[in-house]
Amino acid sequence: MVKLIHTLADHGDDVNCCAFSFSLLATCSLDKTIRLYSLHDFTELPHSPLKFHTYAVHCCCFSPSGHILASCSTDGTTVLWNTENGQMLAVMEQPSGSPVRVCQFSPDSRCLTSGAADGTVVLWNVQSYKLYRCGNVKDGSLVACAFSPNGSFFVTGSSCGDLTVWDDKMRCLHSEKAHDLGITCCNFSSQPVSDGEQGLQFFRLASCGQDCQVKIWIVSFTHILGFELKYKSTLSGHCAPVLACAFSHDGQMLVSGSVDKSIIVYDTSTENILHTLTQHTRYVTTCAFAPNTLLLATGSMDKTVNIWQFDLETLCQARSTEDQLKQFTEDWSEEDVSTWLCAQDLKDLVGIFKMNNIDGKELLNLTKESLADDLKIDGYSYEKEAIENWISKKKRTSPMTNLVLPSAVLTPNRTLKMAINRWLETHQK
């Protein structure tokens, strides 16, 4: 269970970012201010709001110890603040003077990155407040940044949709197109996926974008074996651009916020949706989990920050149910699978599944690729009337791949239909 326990409504304009330390919550806004709250009772600190920036504050983040807060702004500066008294420690100007869209501390607090609208990314020395290294991406604005949990590299995301990976010397290790319409946020899980040989660790990275998707990546890097970024899966719960994503401190949950005004909480193990939260009345622009408790903060263009509290039993029960269903399905015979297909109105697929000896265990391992390559099922979605018209004209090829269709069986895409209906409900109010 998750419940709304508090709403903060002190900002005078859109909330752009929120961040937790072990004892504080920071929020920043289009109203040029940063506000600090105690996690004890969510009262605002005496030295809040923090004022210096002359234009919108886009991002704020705490150092791992929580003693320093960084904020960055359209005014081209990144400012460091003492969280105990609200005093400014340093004002660091982006070399190009370009609006700074994102900032992030390294896990050891020694460095801070700042990414700007002109594509420049700066690595600052937090002890000396001086520029350490500078680089830039080829195209687009830098709008997202995340350090790996071990601090050996960091990832930036651009408005052109590229994920770029940098080492601690600002050398570009890798770059690839991740979201066609632009990236909006990226975040690492603090928990390694697994430990490998030779000190190799795998980390889970989430990215989200204007394409309405959240993508999961598995990342590994050692100085001996090099860097590897592997796409794992796509979460398609939202029906509009996804503006923010964040992992819980224990890595068990992933949250995303969207233009569709909703917040979706996923179980990272099963990638199932645990909760859909719809309290905000405008776009959800930011979300963050507390580092030591099951608290979630979400901010919106409705000028509010909502604080949510999770019940740990919810996740445990969801995983228990999922494990039971998986174990149950694994024991299915080929006949059981055929019976299930008929119950789902997929009777026409029974022959194809039987021909390929698909039992319960095989069913659980099916992917879009295996459906297309092994079972020869097209796997794409079309408007029913359009594809029926295509087939009626004796065209037995896929409209997407131009490959021959071995079967003209049409399968309803209920997930897509539900997403469309949800979008219509949201935008027709």
Coordinates of C-alpha atoms in Angstrom, one line a residue:
M1 CA 0.0 0.0 0.0
V2 CA 1.1 3.6 -0.7
K3 CA -0.5 6.6 0.8
L4 CA -0.1 10.4 0.4
I5 CA 1.0 11.8 3.7
H6 CA 1.9 15.4 2.9
T7 CA 1.6 18.1 0.2
L8 CA 4.0 21.0 0.0
A9 CA 2.6 24.0 -1.8
D10 CA 5.1 26.8 -1.1
H11 CA 6.5 27.4 -4.6
G12 CA 5.0 30.1 -6.8
D13 CA 5.6 28.3 -10.1
D14 CA 6.4 24.9 -11.6
V15 CA 8.4 22.5 -9.5
N16 CA 11.4 21.3 -11.5
C17 CA 13.2 19.0 -9.2
C18 CA 13.2 17.4 -5.7
A19 CA 16.0 15.6 -3.8
F20 CA 16.4 13.8 -0.5
S21 CA 19.3 13.6 2.0
F22 CA 19.1 11.5 5.1
S23 CA 17.3 14.3 7.0
L24 CA 16.1 16.9 4.5
L25 CA 14.1 17.3 1.3
A26 CA 15.1 20.0 -1.2
T27 CA 12.8 21.3 -4.0
C28 CA 13.5 23.9 -6.7
S29 CA 11.3 25.8 -9.1
L30 CA 10.7 28.0 -12.0
D31 CA 10.2 30.7 -9.3
K32 CA 14.0 30.9 -9.0
T33 CA 14.1 29.5 -5.4
I34 CA 15.2 26.4 -3.6
R35 CA 13.3 25.3 -0.5
L36 CA 14.5 23.0 2.3
Y37 CA 12.3 20.9 4.5
S38 CA 12.9 18.6 7.5
L39 CA 11.9 15.0 7.0
H40 CA 10.8 14.9 10.7
D41 CA 7.6 16.8 10.1
F42 CA 8.1 18.4 6.7
T43 CA 8.3 21.9 8.1
E44 CA 10.4 24.4 6.1
L45 CA 13.8 25.3 7.6
P46 CA 14.4 28.8 9.0
H47 CA 17.0 29.7 6.3
S48 CA 14.7 28.5 3.5
P49 CA 14.0 29.5 0.7
L50 CA 17.5 29.8 -0.7
K51 CA 17.7 32.7 -3.1
F52 CA 20.5 33.7 -5.5
H53 CA 19.6 32.5 -9.0
T54 CA 18.2 35.1 -11.4
Y55 CA 16.3 32.7 -13.6
A56 CA 14.5 29.3 -13.2
V57 CA 16.3 26.7 -11.1
H58 CA 16.3 23.4 -13.1
C59 CA 17.9 20.9 -10.8
C60 CA 19.1 20.4 -7.2
C61 CA 21.0 17.6 -5.5
F62 CA 22.6 16.7 -2.2
S63 CA 26.2 15.6 -1.7
P64 CA 26.2 12.0 -0.3
S65 CA 26.8 13.3 3.3
G66 CA 23.9 15.8 2.9
H67 CA 26.0 18.7 4.1
I68 CA 26.2 20.4 0.7
L69 CA 23.3 21.1 -1.7
A70 CA 24.0 22.0 -5.4
S71 CA 21.5 23.9 -7.6
C72 CA 21.8 25.0 -11.2
S73 CA 19.9 27.5 -13.3
T74 CA 19.1 29.1 -16.6
D75 CA 21.3 31.9 -15.4
G76 CA 24.4 29.7 -16.3
T77 CA 25.5 29.0 -12.8
T78 CA 25.8 26.1 -10.4
V79 CA 25.7 27.1 -6.8
L80 CA 26.9 25.1 -3.7
W81 CA 25.0 25.7 -0.4
N82 CA 25.7 24.8 3.2
T83 CA 22.5 22.9 4.2
E84 CA 23.0 23.6 7.9
N85 CA 22.7 27.4 7.6
G86 CA 21.8 28.2 4.0
Q87 CA 25.0 30.0 3.3
M88 CA 26.5 30.0 -0.3
L89 CA 29.8 28.2 -0.5
A90 CA 30.5 28.8 -4.2
V91 CA 29.1 30.1 -7.4
M92 CA 30.5 28.1 -10.4
E93 CA 29.8 29.6 -13.9
Q94 CA 29.4 27.4 -16.9
P95 CA 32.4 28.3 -19.2
S96 CA 30.1 28.9 -22.1
G97 CA 27.5 30.8 -20.0
S98 CA 24.8 28.5 -21.3
P99 CA 21.8 27.6 -19.2
V100 CA 22.6 24.7 -16.8
R101 CA 20.0 22.0 -16.9
V102 CA 21.3 19.3 -14.6
C103 CA 23.9 18.8 -11.9
Q104 CA 25.0 15.7 -10.0
F105 CA 27.5 14.8 -7.2
S106 CA 29.9 11.8 -7.5
P107 CA 29.4 9.1 -4.9
D108 CA 32.6 10.2 -3.1
S109 CA 31.6 13.9 -3.1
R110 CA 34.8 14.9 -4.7
C111 CA 33.3 16.0 -8.0
L112 CA 30.2 17.6 -9.3
T113 CA 29.0 17.5 -12.9
S114 CA 26.9 20.2 -14.6
G115 CA 25.3 19.8 -18.0
A116 CA 24.2 22.8 -20.1
A117 CA 21.8 23.6 -23.0
D118 CA 24.7 24.0 -25.4
G119 CA 25.8 20.4 -24.9
T120 CA 28.7 21.2 -22.6
V121 CA 29.4 19.0 -19.5
V122 CA 31.7 20.2 -16.8
L123 CA 33.4 18.2 -14.0
W124 CA 34.0 20.4 -11.0
N125 CA 36.4 19.8 -8.1
V126 CA 34.1 20.3 -5.1
Q127 CA 37.0 20.9 -2.6
S128 CA 38.5 23.8 -4.7
Y129 CA 35.3 24.8 -6.5
K130 CA 37.4 24.9 -9.7
L131 CA 36.8 23.4 -13.1
Y132 CA 38.5 20.0 -13.4
R133 CA 37.5 18.7 -16.9
C134 CA 35.2 19.9 -19.7
G135 CA 33.6 18.1 -22.6
N136 CA 30.6 18.3 -24.9
V137 CA 28.1 16.1 -26.8
K138 CA 27.7 16.4 -30.5
D139 CA 24.1 17.4 -30.7
G140 CA 21.3 18.7 -28.4
S141 CA 21.1 20.0 -24.8
L142 CA 22.3 18.0 -21.8
V143 CA 19.3 17.4 -19.7
A144 CA 20.1 14.3 -17.6
C145 CA 23.1 13.0 -15.7
A146 CA 23.8 10.0 -13.3
F147 CA 26.9 8.6 -11.7
S148 CA 27.5 4.9 -11.4
P149 CA 27.3 3.7 -7.8
N150 CA 31.0 3.0 -7.7
G151 CA 31.8 6.4 -9.2
S152 CA 34.0 5.0 -12.0
F153 CA 31.9 6.6 -14.7
F154 CA 28.8 8.7 -15.3
V155 CA 26.1 8.9 -18.0
T156 CA 24.6 11.9 -19.6
G157 CA 21.4 12.2 -21.6
S158 CA 20.6 14.7 -24.3
S159 CA 17.5 16.3 -25.9
C160 CA 18.5 14.5 -29.1
G161 CA 18.0 11.1 -27.4
D162 CA 21.7 10.0 -26.9
L163 CA 23.0 8.3 -23.8
T164 CA 26.7 9.2 -23.5
V165 CA 29.1 7.5 -21.0
W166 CA 32.1 9.2 -19.6
D167 CA 34.9 8.0 -17.3
D168 CA 36.3 10.0 -14.4
K169 CA 38.8 11.7 -16.7
M170 CA 36.0 12.9 -18.9
R171 CA 36.9 10.5 -21.7
C172 CA 33.9 9.5 -23.8
L173 CA 33.5 5.7 -23.5
H174 CA 30.3 5.1 -25.4
S175 CA 27.4 6.9 -27.0
E176 CA 24.2 5.6 -28.5
K177 CA 20.7 6.6 -29.4
A178 CA 18.4 5.6 -26.6
H179 CA 15.1 7.5 -27.1
D180 CA 14.2 8.7 -30.6
L181 CA 12.5 11.9 -29.4
G182 CA 14.9 12.9 -26.7
I183 CA 16.0 11.8 -23.2
T184 CA 14.5 13.6 -20.1
C185 CA 16.1 11.7 -17.2
C186 CA 18.3 8.8 -16.3
N187 CA 19.1 7.1 -13.0
F188 CA 21.2 4.2 -11.6
S189 CA 20.1 1.7 -9.1
S190 CA 22.5 1.8 -6.1
Q191 CA 22.4 -2.0 -5.9
P192 CA 24.6 -4.1 -8.3
V193 CA 22.7 -6.6 -10.4
S194 CA 25.4 -9.2 -9.7
D195 CA 29.1 -9.6 -9.0
G196 CA 31.2 -11.2 -11.7
E197 CA 34.7 -12.5 -11.9
Q198 CA 37.8 -10.1 -12.0
G199 CA 35.9 -7.5 -10.0
L200 CA 33.3 -7.0 -12.7
Q201 CA 30.0 -5.4 -11.5
F202 CA 26.8 -4.9 -13.4
F203 CA 24.5 -2.0 -12.7
R204 CA 20.9 -1.3 -13.7
L205 CA 20.3 2.0 -15.4
A206 CA 16.9 3.5 -16.2
S207 CA 16.3 6.2 -18.9
C208 CA 13.1 7.9 -19.9
G209 CA 12.1 10.2 -22.7
Q210 CA 9.7 12.0 -25.0
D211 CA 8.8 8.7 -26.6
C212 CA 6.6 7.8 -23.6
Q213 CA 8.9 5.0 -22.6
V214 CA 11.2 4.0 -19.7
K215 CA 14.1 1.8 -20.8
I216 CA 16.2 -0.5 -18.6
W217 CA 19.9 -1.0 -19.4
I218 CA 22.6 -3.2 -17.9
V219 CA 25.9 -1.5 -17.6
S220 CA 29.4 -2.9 -16.7
F221 CA 32.8 -1.2 -16.7
T222 CA 36.3 -2.1 -15.6
H223 CA 39.6 -0.6 -16.7
I224 CA 40.8 -4.0 -17.8
L225 CA 37.7 -5.3 -19.7
G226 CA 36.3 -1.9 -20.7
F227 CA 32.7 -0.7 -20.9
E228 CA 29.5 -2.4 -22.0
L229 CA 26.0 -1.0 -22.2
K230 CA 23.2 -3.6 -22.9
Y231 CA 19.6 -2.8 -23.5
K232 CA 17.4 -5.0 -21.3
S233 CA 13.7 -4.0 -21.6
T234 CA 11.1 -1.2 -22.1
L235 CA 8.4 -0.2 -19.7
S236 CA 5.4 1.2 -21.5
G237 CA 3.0 2.1 -18.8
H238 CA 2.7 5.8 -19.6
C239 CA 0.7 7.2 -22.5
A240 CA 2.6 10.5 -22.8
P241 CA 6.2 11.7 -22.5
V242 CA 8.0 10.5 -19.3
L243 CA 9.8 13.3 -17.6
A244 CA 11.4 11.7 -14.6
C245 CA 12.5 8.3 -13.2
A246 CA 14.2 7.1 -10.0
F247 CA 15.1 3.9 -8.2
S248 CA 14.4 3.3 -4.6
H249 CA 17.4 3.1 -2.2
D250 CA 17.2 -0.7 -2.1
G251 CA 16.8 -1.0 -5.8
Q252 CA 13.5 -2.9 -5.5
M253 CA 11.3 -0.2 -7.0
L254 CA 11.5 2.1 -10.0
V255 CA 9.2 5.2 -10.2
S256 CA 8.4 7.3 -13.2
G257 CA 6.5 10.6 -13.7
S258 CA 4.8 11.8 -16.9
V259 CA 3.1 14.4 -18.9
D260 CA 0.0 12.2 -18.5
K261 CA -0.1 13.5 -14.8
S262 CA 0.5 10.1 -13.4
I263 CA 3.3 8.4 -11.4
I264 CA 3.9 4.7 -12.0
V265 CA 5.8 2.5 -9.5
Y266 CA 7.3 -0.7 -10.9
D267 CA 8.8 -3.8 -9.2
T268 CA 12.3 -3.8 -10.7
S269 CA 12.5 -7.6 -10.4
T270 CA 9.4 -8.5 -12.3
E271 CA 8.9 -5.1 -14.1
N272 CA 5.2 -5.3 -13.1
I273 CA 3.3 -2.1 -12.1
L274 CA 2.8 -2.0 -8.4
H275 CA 1.0 1.4 -8.2
T276 CA -0.3 4.2 -10.4
L277 CA -0.7 7.5 -8.5
T278 CA -2.8 10.3 -10.0
Q279 CA -2.9 13.0 -7.4
H280 CA -1.2 15.7 -9.4
T281 CA -3.3 17.9 -11.7
R282 CA -0.6 18.8 -14.2
Y283 CA 2.6 17.3 -15.7
V284 CA 4.7 15.3 -13.2
T285 CA 8.2 16.8 -13.6
T286 CA 10.3 15.1 -10.9
C287 CA 10.4 12.1 -8.5
A288 CA 12.9 11.0 -5.9
F289 CA 13.1 8.3 -3.2
A290 CA 14.5 8.9 0.2
P291 CA 17.9 7.2 0.8
N292 CA 17.0 5.5 4.1
T293 CA 13.2 5.2 4.3
L294 CA 10.3 4.2 2.0
L295 CA 9.4 7.8 1.2
L296 CA 8.8 9.1 -2.3
A297 CA 8.6 12.8 -3.3
T298 CA 6.9 13.9 -6.6
G299 CA 6.8 17.4 -8.0
S300 CA 4.7 18.9 -10.7
M301 CA 3.8 21.8 -12.9
D302 CA 0.8 22.2 -10.5
K303 CA 3.4 23.9 -8.1
T304 CA 3.1 21.2 -5.5
V305 CA 5.3 18.4 -4.1
N306 CA 3.6 15.3 -2.8
I307 CA 5.2 13.0 -0.2
W308 CA 4.2 9.4 -0.4
Q309 CA 4.8 6.6 2.1
F310 CA 5.1 2.9 1.1
D311 CA 4.1 -0.2 3.1
L312 CA 6.9 -2.8 2.7
E313 CA 4.4 -5.6 2.8
T314 CA 2.9 -4.4 -0.6
L315 CA 6.1 -5.2 -2.5
C316 CA 6.6 -8.5 -0.6
Q317 CA 3.0 -9.6 -1.3
A318 CA 3.3 -8.6 -5.0
R319 CA 6.5 -10.6 -5.4
S320 CA 5.1 -13.6 -3.6
T321 CA 2.0 -13.6 -5.9
E322 CA 4.2 -13.3 -8.9
D323 CA 6.5 -16.1 -7.9
Q324 CA 3.4 -18.4 -7.3
L325 CA 2.0 -17.6 -10.7
K326 CA 5.3 -18.1 -12.4
Q327 CA 5.8 -21.5 -10.7
F328 CA 2.2 -22.4 -11.6
T329 CA 2.7 -21.5 -15.3
E330 CA 6.0 -23.3 -15.5
D331 CA 4.2 -26.6 -14.8
W332 CA 1.8 -26.2 -17.7
S333 CA 1.7 -28.9 -20.4
E334 CA 1.3 -28.1 -24.1
E335 CA -2.4 -28.8 -23.7
D336 CA -2.6 -26.4 -20.8
V337 CA -1.0 -23.7 -23.0
S338 CA -3.6 -24.4 -25.7
T339 CA -6.4 -24.1 -23.2
W340 CA -5.0 -20.8 -22.0
L341 CA -4.8 -19.4 -25.6
C342 CA -8.4 -20.3 -26.2
A343 CA -9.4 -18.5 -23.0
Q344 CA -7.6 -15.4 -24.2
D345 CA -9.5 -15.5 -27.6
L346 CA -6.3 -16.6 -29.3
K347 CA -7.6 -19.9 -30.6
D348 CA -6.0 -19.4 -34.1
L349 CA -2.6 -19.5 -32.5
V350 CA -3.0 -23.0 -31.0
G351 CA -1.7 -24.8 -34.1
I352 CA 1.5 -22.6 -34.3
F353 CA 2.2 -23.1 -30.5
K354 CA 1.6 -26.9 -30.7
M355 CA 3.8 -27.2 -33.8
N356 CA 6.6 -25.5 -31.8
N357 CA 6.0 -27.6 -28.7
I358 CA 5.3 -24.6 -26.5
D359 CA 4.7 -25.7 -22.9
G360 CA 4.5 -23.5 -19.7
K361 CA 8.3 -23.2 -19.4
E362 CA 8.7 -22.2 -23.0
L363 CA 5.8 -19.8 -22.7
L364 CA 7.5 -17.8 -19.9
N365 CA 10.6 -17.4 -22.0
L366 CA 8.9 -16.1 -25.2
T367 CA 10.0 -12.6 -26.3
K368 CA 8.9 -10.4 -29.2
E369 CA 12.0 -11.6 -31.1
S370 CA 11.3 -15.3 -30.6
L371 CA 7.6 -14.7 -31.7
A372 CA 8.8 -13.1 -34.9
D373 CA 11.9 -15.3 -35.6
D374 CA 10.9 -18.7 -34.3
L375 CA 7.1 -18.7 -34.4
K376 CA 6.9 -16.4 -37.4
I377 CA 4.4 -14.1 -35.7
D378 CA 4.7 -10.5 -37.0
G379 CA 4.6 -8.9 -33.5
Y380 CA 3.6 -5.4 -34.7
S381 CA 0.4 -3.5 -33.9
Y382 CA -1.9 -2.0 -36.5
E383 CA -5.4 -0.6 -36.7
K384 CA -7.7 -3.5 -37.2
E385 CA -9.6 -2.1 -40.2
A386 CA -6.3 -1.1 -41.9
I387 CA -4.6 -4.5 -41.5
E388 CA -7.8 -6.4 -42.5
N389 CA -8.0 -4.2 -45.6
W390 CA -4.3 -5.0 -46.3
I391 CA -4.8 -8.7 -46.1
S392 CA -8.1 -8.7 -48.0
K393 CA -6.2 -7.3 -51.0
K394 CA -4.2 -10.6 -50.9
K395 CA -1.1 -8.9 -49.6
R396 CA 0.5 -11.7 -47.5
T397 CA 3.5 -9.6 -46.4
S398 CA 4.1 -7.7 -43.2
P399 CA 3.5 -3.9 -43.7
M400 CA 6.4 -3.2 -41.4
T401 CA 9.1 -5.7 -42.6
N402 CA 7.8 -6.7 -46.0
L403 CA 8.5 -10.3 -45.1
V404 CA 6.0 -13.0 -46.0
L405 CA 3.4 -13.7 -43.3
P406 CA 3.0 -17.4 -42.7
S407 CA -0.4 -16.7 -41.0
A408 CA -3.1 -14.1 -41.4
V409 CA -4.2 -14.6 -37.7
L410 CA -4.8 -11.2 -36.0
T411 CA -4.2 -11.0 -32.2
P412 CA -5.8 -8.1 -30.2
N413 CA -3.2 -5.9 -28.5
R414 CA -5.2 -5.2 -25.3
T415 CA -2.3 -3.5 -23.5
L416 CA -2.1 -0.8 -26.3
K417 CA -5.9 -0.4 -26.2
M418 CA -5.8 0.2 -22.5
A419 CA -3.0 2.8 -22.9
I420 CA -5.0 4.6 -25.6
N421 CA -8.2 4.6 -23.5
R422 CA -6.2 5.9 -20.5
W423 CA -4.8 8.7 -22.7
L424 CA -8.3 9.6 -24.0
E425 CA -9.7 9.7 -20.5
T426 CA -6.9 12.0 -19.3
H427 CA -7.1 14.4 -22.2
Q428 CA -10.9 14.6 -22.7
K429 CA -11.6 15.9 -19.2

